[in-house]
Short mmCIF file of C-alpha atoms and ligand atoms in Angstrom, two decimals:
data_model
loop_
_atom_site.label_atom_id
_atom_site.label_comp_id
_atom_site.label_asym_id
_atom_site.label_seq_id
_atom_site.Cartn_x
_atom_site.Cartn_y
_atom_site.Cartn_z
CA MET Y 277 -27.00 12.35 -9.17
CA ASP Y 278 -28.40 12.25 -12.56
CA VAL Y 279 -27.28 11.00 -15.84
CA ASP Y 280 -27.50 13.39 -18.81
CA GLN Y 281 -29.75 11.22 -21.00
CA ARG Y 282 -28.83 13.22 -24.24
CA LYS Y 283 -25.07 12.24 -23.51
CA CYS Y 284 -25.19 8.55 -21.79
CA VAL Y 285 -24.05 5.73 -24.41
CA ALA Y 286 -25.16 3.14 -21.99
CA CYS Y 287 -21.66 1.64 -21.69
CA SER Y 288 -22.68 0.36 -17.98
CA ASN Y 289 -19.02 2.02 -16.65
CA CYS Y 290 -20.37 3.55 -13.83
CA ILE Y 291 -22.44 0.69 -12.39
CA PRO Y 292 -19.83 -0.96 -10.40
CA THR Y 293 -18.72 2.37 -8.94
CA CYS Y 294 -21.57 2.73 -7.08
CA PRO Y 295 -21.33 1.31 -3.58
CA MET Y 296 -25.30 1.43 -3.27
CA GLY Y 297 -25.80 -0.42 -6.58
CA ALA Y 298 -28.29 2.49 -7.39
CA ILE Y 299 -27.21 2.79 -11.14
CA TYR Y 300 -28.81 0.57 -13.91
CA ILE Y 301 -29.17 0.71 -17.51
CA ASP Y 302 -33.07 1.41 -18.36
CA THR Y 303 -33.04 -1.15 -21.19
CA THR Y 304 -36.27 0.51 -22.98
CA LEU Y 305 -34.23 3.60 -23.35
CA ASN Y 306 -30.92 2.44 -23.63
CA ARG Y 307 -29.56 4.73 -20.99
CA ALA Y 308 -28.15 4.59 -17.41
CA LYS Y 309 -30.59 5.86 -14.91
CA VAL Y 310 -29.92 6.30 -11.20
CA ASN Y 311 -32.57 5.17 -8.42
CA LEU Y 312 -33.09 8.16 -6.32
CA GLU Y 313 -34.42 6.24 -3.37
CA GLU Y 314 -31.06 4.23 -3.03
CA CYS Y 315 -28.97 6.68 -4.16
CA VAL Y 316 -27.13 8.22 -0.86
CA GLU Y 317 -25.48 10.86 -2.87
CA CYS Y 318 -21.78 9.85 -2.10
CA HIS Y 319 -20.35 11.25 -5.54
CA THR Y 320 -18.08 8.14 -5.76
CA CYS Y 321 -19.43 7.30 -9.52
CA TYR Y 322 -18.69 11.21 -10.24
CA ARG Y 323 -15.43 11.23 -8.30
CA GLY Y 324 -14.10 7.85 -9.39
CA MET Y 325 -14.36 7.79 -13.11
CA SER Y 326 -12.38 9.78 -15.65
CA LYS Y 327 -14.71 11.78 -17.88
CA GLU Y 328 -13.94 12.15 -21.89
CA ARG Y 329 -16.08 14.40 -23.73
CA LEU Y 330 -16.71 12.29 -26.86
CA ASN Y 331 -19.47 12.74 -29.07
CA PRO Y 332 -22.16 10.54 -27.56
CA GLY Y 333 -24.18 10.27 -31.55
CA LEU Y 334 -20.67 9.24 -32.61
CA VAL Y 335 -20.13 6.63 -29.94
CA ARG Y 336 -23.47 5.44 -30.11
CA THR Y 337 -23.34 4.92 -34.10
CA ILE Y 338 -19.71 3.27 -33.73
CA ARG Y 339 -21.11 0.95 -30.99
CA GLY Y 340 -24.05 -0.12 -32.73
CA VAL Y 341 -22.38 -0.65 -36.15
CA LEU Y 342 -19.79 -2.95 -34.47
CA LYS Y 343 -22.51 -4.77 -32.67
CA LEU Y 344 -23.73 -5.82 -35.86
CA LEU Y 345 -20.54 -7.27 -36.70
CA ARG Y 346 -20.40 -8.94 -33.09
CA ILE Y 347 -17.64 -6.72 -32.13
CA ARG Y 348 -17.87 -4.80 -28.90
CA PHE Y 349 -16.31 -1.64 -28.38
CA ASP Y 350 -16.24 -0.42 -24.70
CA PRO Y 351 -14.55 2.56 -23.23
CA GLU Y 352 -11.71 1.72 -20.67
CA PRO Y 353 -13.85 0.73 -17.48
CA ASP Y 354 -12.93 4.06 -15.21
CA VAL Y 355 -14.17 6.16 -18.03
CA CYS Y 356 -17.62 7.81 -18.78
CA PRO Y 357 -16.73 8.45 -22.38
CA THR Y 358 -19.32 11.20 -22.56
CA ASP Y 359 -19.26 12.97 -19.17
CA ALA Y 360 -22.95 11.81 -18.63
CA LEU Y 361 -22.89 11.92 -15.04
CA LEU Y 362 -24.48 15.19 -13.41
CA PRO Y 363 -24.49 16.02 -9.82
CA GLN Y 364 -27.31 17.76 -8.59
CA GLU Y 365 -27.61 20.58 -6.44
CA LEU Y 366 -29.26 19.23 -3.06
CA THR Y 367 -31.78 21.06 -0.88
CA TRP Y 368 -32.89 20.30 2.54
CA PRO Y 369 -33.63 17.41 3.56
CA ARG Y 370 -32.05 15.14 0.67
CA SER Y 371 -28.73 17.18 1.43
CA VAL Y 372 -28.04 15.24 4.54
CA ARG Y 373 -27.44 12.12 2.44
CA ARG Y 374 -24.15 13.69 1.00
CA ALA Y 375 -23.17 14.87 4.39
CA PHE Y 376 -23.46 11.54 5.79
CA SER Y 377 -21.84 9.58 2.73
CA ASP Y 378 -19.40 11.77 0.67
CA PRO Y 379 -16.17 11.60 2.91
CA LEU Y 380 -15.02 14.93 1.35
CA VAL Y 381 -17.94 17.04 2.80
CA PRO Y 382 -17.80 18.10 6.33
CA HIS Y 383 -20.51 18.04 8.77
CA GLU Y 384 -22.09 21.55 9.47
CA SER Y 385 -22.68 20.49 13.09
CA THR Y 386 -19.20 19.14 13.94
CA GLY Y 387 -17.00 20.56 11.26
CA ILE Y 388 -15.58 16.69 10.62
CA HIS Y 389 -15.58 14.93 7.60
CA GLY Y 390 -16.93 11.31 6.86
CA ARG Y 391 -19.00 10.22 9.46
CA GLY Y 392 -18.53 13.21 11.38
CA THR Y 393 -17.45 12.41 14.79
CA GLU Y 394 -13.87 11.97 16.24
CA GLU Y 395 -15.27 9.30 18.48
CA VAL Y 396 -13.55 8.40 21.36
CA LYS Y 397 -10.00 8.33 19.57
CA THR Y 398 -9.38 11.45 20.98
CA ASN Y 399 -10.75 10.84 24.40
CA ASP Y 400 -6.85 12.00 25.63
CA VAL Y 401 -7.98 15.45 25.18
CA THR Y 402 -11.86 15.60 25.01
CA GLY Y 403 -12.29 13.36 27.99
CA ARG Y 404 -15.84 12.09 26.67
CA VAL Y 405 -15.73 8.79 28.65
CA GLN Y 406 -14.30 9.18 32.40
CA GLU Y 407 -13.66 6.51 34.62
CA GLY Y 408 -16.71 4.79 35.59
CA GLU Y 409 -18.32 5.35 32.33
CA ALA Y 410 -18.91 3.09 29.38
CA GLY Y 411 -18.61 5.01 25.99
CA PHE Y 412 -20.79 3.45 23.11
CA THR Y 413 -20.22 3.84 19.45
CA ILE Y 414 -23.04 2.44 17.31
CA GLU Y 415 -22.41 2.36 13.67
CA PHE Y 416 -25.51 1.52 11.29
CA GLY Y 417 -25.14 0.72 7.57
CA ARG Y 418 -21.98 -0.15 5.20
CA PRO Y 419 -21.68 0.00 1.29
CA GLY Y 420 -24.05 -2.03 -0.33
CA VAL Y 421 -26.19 -1.52 2.77
CA GLY Y 422 -26.93 1.80 3.74
CA VAL Y 423 -29.41 2.92 6.73
CA ARG Y 424 -32.51 5.40 6.93
CA PHE Y 425 -32.92 7.71 9.69
CA ARG Y 426 -36.15 5.78 10.20
CA ASP Y 427 -34.12 2.71 11.31
CA ILE Y 428 -31.50 4.79 13.68
CA GLN Y 429 -34.51 6.14 15.27
CA LYS Y 430 -35.99 2.90 16.26
CA MET Y 431 -32.60 2.08 17.95
CA THR Y 432 -32.18 5.72 19.87
CA MET Y 433 -35.81 5.52 21.11
CA ALA Y 434 -35.14 2.34 22.59
CA LEU Y 435 -31.71 3.18 24.11
CA ALA Y 436 -33.13 6.61 25.26
CA ALA Y 437 -35.19 4.51 27.94
CA LEU Y 438 -32.14 3.62 29.76
CA PRO Y 439 -30.04 5.99 32.07
CA ILE Y 440 -27.99 7.01 28.94
CA ALA Y 441 -26.96 10.52 27.61
CA PHE Y 442 -26.34 10.99 23.83
CA GLU Y 443 -23.24 12.80 22.59
CA ARG Y 444 -23.94 16.07 21.63
CA LYS Y 445 -20.58 16.53 19.39
CA ASN Y 446 -22.23 13.98 16.80
CA PRO Y 447 -23.83 14.59 13.60
CA VAL Y 448 -27.04 12.27 14.17
CA TYR Y 449 -27.37 14.22 17.63
CA SER Y 450 -27.98 17.41 15.70
CA LEU Y 451 -30.52 15.86 13.48
CA MET Y 452 -32.51 15.02 16.97
CA SER Y 453 -35.73 16.90 17.58
CA ASP Y 454 -35.91 15.19 20.90
CA PRO Y 455 -32.71 13.67 22.69
CA ALA Y 456 -34.46 12.62 25.86
CA ALA Y 457 -37.04 10.76 23.61
CA GLY Y 458 -34.42 9.67 21.23
CA ALA Y 459 -36.47 11.23 18.72
CA ILE Y 460 -35.18 12.33 15.30
CA ARG Y 461 -36.66 15.16 12.91
CA GLN Y 462 -39.20 13.67 10.98
CA ASP Y 463 -38.17 15.56 7.82
CA VAL Y 464 -34.95 13.12 7.54
CA LEU Y 465 -36.52 9.72 8.54
CA ASP Y 466 -36.92 8.76 5.11
CA GLU Y 467 -33.37 9.61 3.96
CA LYS Y 468 -30.90 6.98 3.31
CA VAL Y 469 -27.06 7.44 4.07
CA LEU Y 470 -24.08 5.30 3.49
CA SER Y 471 -23.52 5.00 7.16
CA ALA Y 472 -23.94 6.97 10.51
CA ILE Y 473 -22.73 6.63 13.96
CA VAL Y 474 -24.87 7.33 17.18
CA GLU Y 475 -22.68 7.82 20.51
CA LEU Y 476 -23.88 7.56 23.99
CA LYS Y 477 -22.13 7.00 27.50
CA THR Y 478 -23.51 5.60 30.57
CA ARG Y 479 -22.23 4.34 33.86
CA VAL Y 480 -20.09 0.81 33.62
CA GLU Y 481 -22.53 -1.24 35.15
CA GLN Y 482 -25.27 -0.09 32.61
CA ALA Y 483 -23.21 -1.44 29.67
CA PRO Y 484 -25.18 -4.73 29.68
CA HIS Y 485 -28.53 -3.25 29.36
CA VAL Y 486 -27.26 -1.07 26.27
CA LEU Y 487 -25.74 -4.24 24.54
CA HIS Y 488 -29.10 -5.95 25.46
CA VAL Y 489 -31.07 -3.21 23.81
CA VAL Y 490 -28.93 -2.92 20.80
CA GLU Y 491 -29.05 -6.88 20.16
CA GLU Y 492 -32.82 -6.60 20.57
CA VAL Y 493 -33.40 -3.97 18.00
CA ALA Y 494 -30.74 -4.71 15.63
CA PRO Y 495 -32.43 -7.84 13.63
CA THR Y 496 -35.78 -5.57 13.46
CA LEU Y 497 -33.80 -3.02 11.31
CA GLU Y 498 -33.00 -3.13 7.34
CA THR Y 499 -29.29 -2.76 7.76
CA ILE Y 500 -26.54 -3.77 9.94
CA VAL Y 501 -25.26 -2.67 13.07
CA SER Y 502 -21.79 -2.56 14.79
CA ILE Y 503 -20.96 -1.61 17.94
CA GLY Y 504 -17.88 -0.22 19.95
CA VAL Y 505 -17.58 0.25 23.44
CA SER Y 506 -14.86 1.88 25.61
CA THR Y 507 -13.69 2.94 28.94
CA ARG Y 508 -11.15 4.90 30.91
CA CYS Y 509 -8.54 3.01 33.21
CA ASP Y 510 -7.89 4.13 36.67
CA ALA Y 511 -4.15 5.14 37.71
CA GLN Y 512 -3.29 1.30 38.02
CA GLY Y 513 -4.45 0.77 34.58
CA ASP Y 514 -7.41 -1.21 35.67
CA GLU Y 515 -10.95 -0.98 34.50
CA LEU Y 516 -14.41 -2.90 35.06
CA LEU Y 517 -16.09 -2.94 31.85
CA GLY Y 518 -13.61 -5.87 30.45
CA SER Y 519 -15.08 -8.11 33.12
CA LEU Y 520 -18.39 -7.12 32.51
CA LEU Y 521 -18.33 -7.96 29.10
CA LYS Y 522 -16.82 -11.49 29.46
CA ARG Y 523 -19.40 -12.09 32.31
CA GLU Y 524 -22.33 -11.16 29.68
CA GLY Y 525 -20.49 -13.77 26.93
CA TYR Y 526 -18.77 -11.33 24.90
CA ILE Y 527 -15.00 -11.87 23.47
CA PHE Y 528 -13.45 -8.84 24.78
CA TYR Y 529 -10.22 -7.43 23.32
CA ARG Y 530 -8.59 -4.08 23.68
CA GLY Y 531 -8.84 -2.73 20.41
CA LYS Y 532 -7.13 0.68 20.83
CA THR Y 533 -5.68 2.32 23.71
CA ASN Y 534 -5.06 5.82 24.24
CA LEU Y 535 -1.97 6.13 26.25
CA GLY Y 536 -2.95 9.83 27.72
CA LEU Y 537 -0.29 11.39 25.53
CA GLY Y 538 -2.66 13.80 23.62
CA ARG Y 539 -2.61 17.41 23.97
CA ARG Y 540 -4.80 20.43 23.10
CA PRO Y 541 -3.38 22.60 20.58
CA GLU Y 542 -1.55 25.57 21.85
CA ARG Y 543 -4.16 28.23 21.48
CA GLN Y 544 -7.03 26.23 23.07
CA HIS Y 545 -4.63 24.92 25.87
CA SER Y 546 -6.41 24.21 29.22
CA PRO Y 547 -5.67 21.44 31.77
CA SER Y 548 -6.63 18.00 30.25
CA PRO Y 549 -8.40 15.60 32.50
CA VAL Y 550 -5.38 13.36 31.77
CA GLN Y 551 -2.88 16.08 33.25
CA ALA Y 552 -4.98 17.17 36.16
S1 SF4 X 749 -20.47 5.62 -17.77
FE1 SF4 X 749 -21.21 7.33 -18.45
S2 SF4 X 749 -21.87 6.59 -20.73
FE2 SF4 X 749 -21.50 4.76 -19.47
S3 SF4 X 749 -23.41 4.21 -18.59
FE3 SF4 X 749 -22.69 5.59 -17.08
S4 SF4 X 749 -23.10 7.55 -17.33
FE4 SF4 X 749 -23.59 6.12 -19.27
S1 SF4 X 750 -23.85 9.35 -5.99
FE1 SF4 X 750 -23.25 7.46 -5.05
S2 SF4 X 750 -24.75 6.37 -4.55
FE2 SF4 X 750 -25.44 7.77 -6.02
S3 SF4 X 750 -25.50 6.84 -7.82
FE3 SF4 X 750 -23.46 8.05 -7.35
S4 SF4 X 750 -22.06 6.23 -6.46
FE4 SF4 X 750 -24.44 5.73 -6.49
#
């Protein structure tokens, strides 16, 4: 994202729209600027504001004159009065920022918008996590914090030492150069995104080891980490995961339950694990 310096009138309206705090007023130039290191190309500023096409010179003159009279003239807070925000054509590797940060852009690797994965919400039909397995969703970053792939890699490399399998239908997996080692492509390591999700699964008995590694590595990262874990009940509705988590001292709730009612679309129909 960029700001057209010829058009900007430094009204500051775009500053609070940015979830990364990347827009600031350059007080020397008296224009808004974007800190490109921190900008995750989410397009929230551009999409979230109405645009007027007022004459920048005229607006600056009116604001200057009124300022002398100690009167403020500010446009409505959700308007860029001179249409000064300029989305840029993104090339690799910067384009990954937008793919992971703009919810309206689908990920090329999975065709899914947002963070690019269905997670286990569709486990009814995907069967990603089977009985006796624990599926993990490890989420990095948040608005206001973000995450660089270098930090994600620290976690994936530590986890790869355990008997786990990373989920392949996941956009972070598609950026891995060596999934067995948890290594991510060198050319994206410095790219920053709003948030990203790594998914993996392991045997239920291994779940505490995964949690221990996440707890150990998370404080060393310049981001925040949230974790979700799921499993599949047996025919009686029982599972091992809950008791293991309680034994490890975690407070355990069943957050979401798939009832086994999901079905594949007709044209792709094949017997699902639930039906089998
Ligand atoms: S809203 Fe538009 S005119 Fe106002 S500071 Fe931002 S880019 Fe400049
Ligand atoms: S594209 Fe997103 S991160 Fe970049 S300046 Fe705009 S709102 Fe901020």
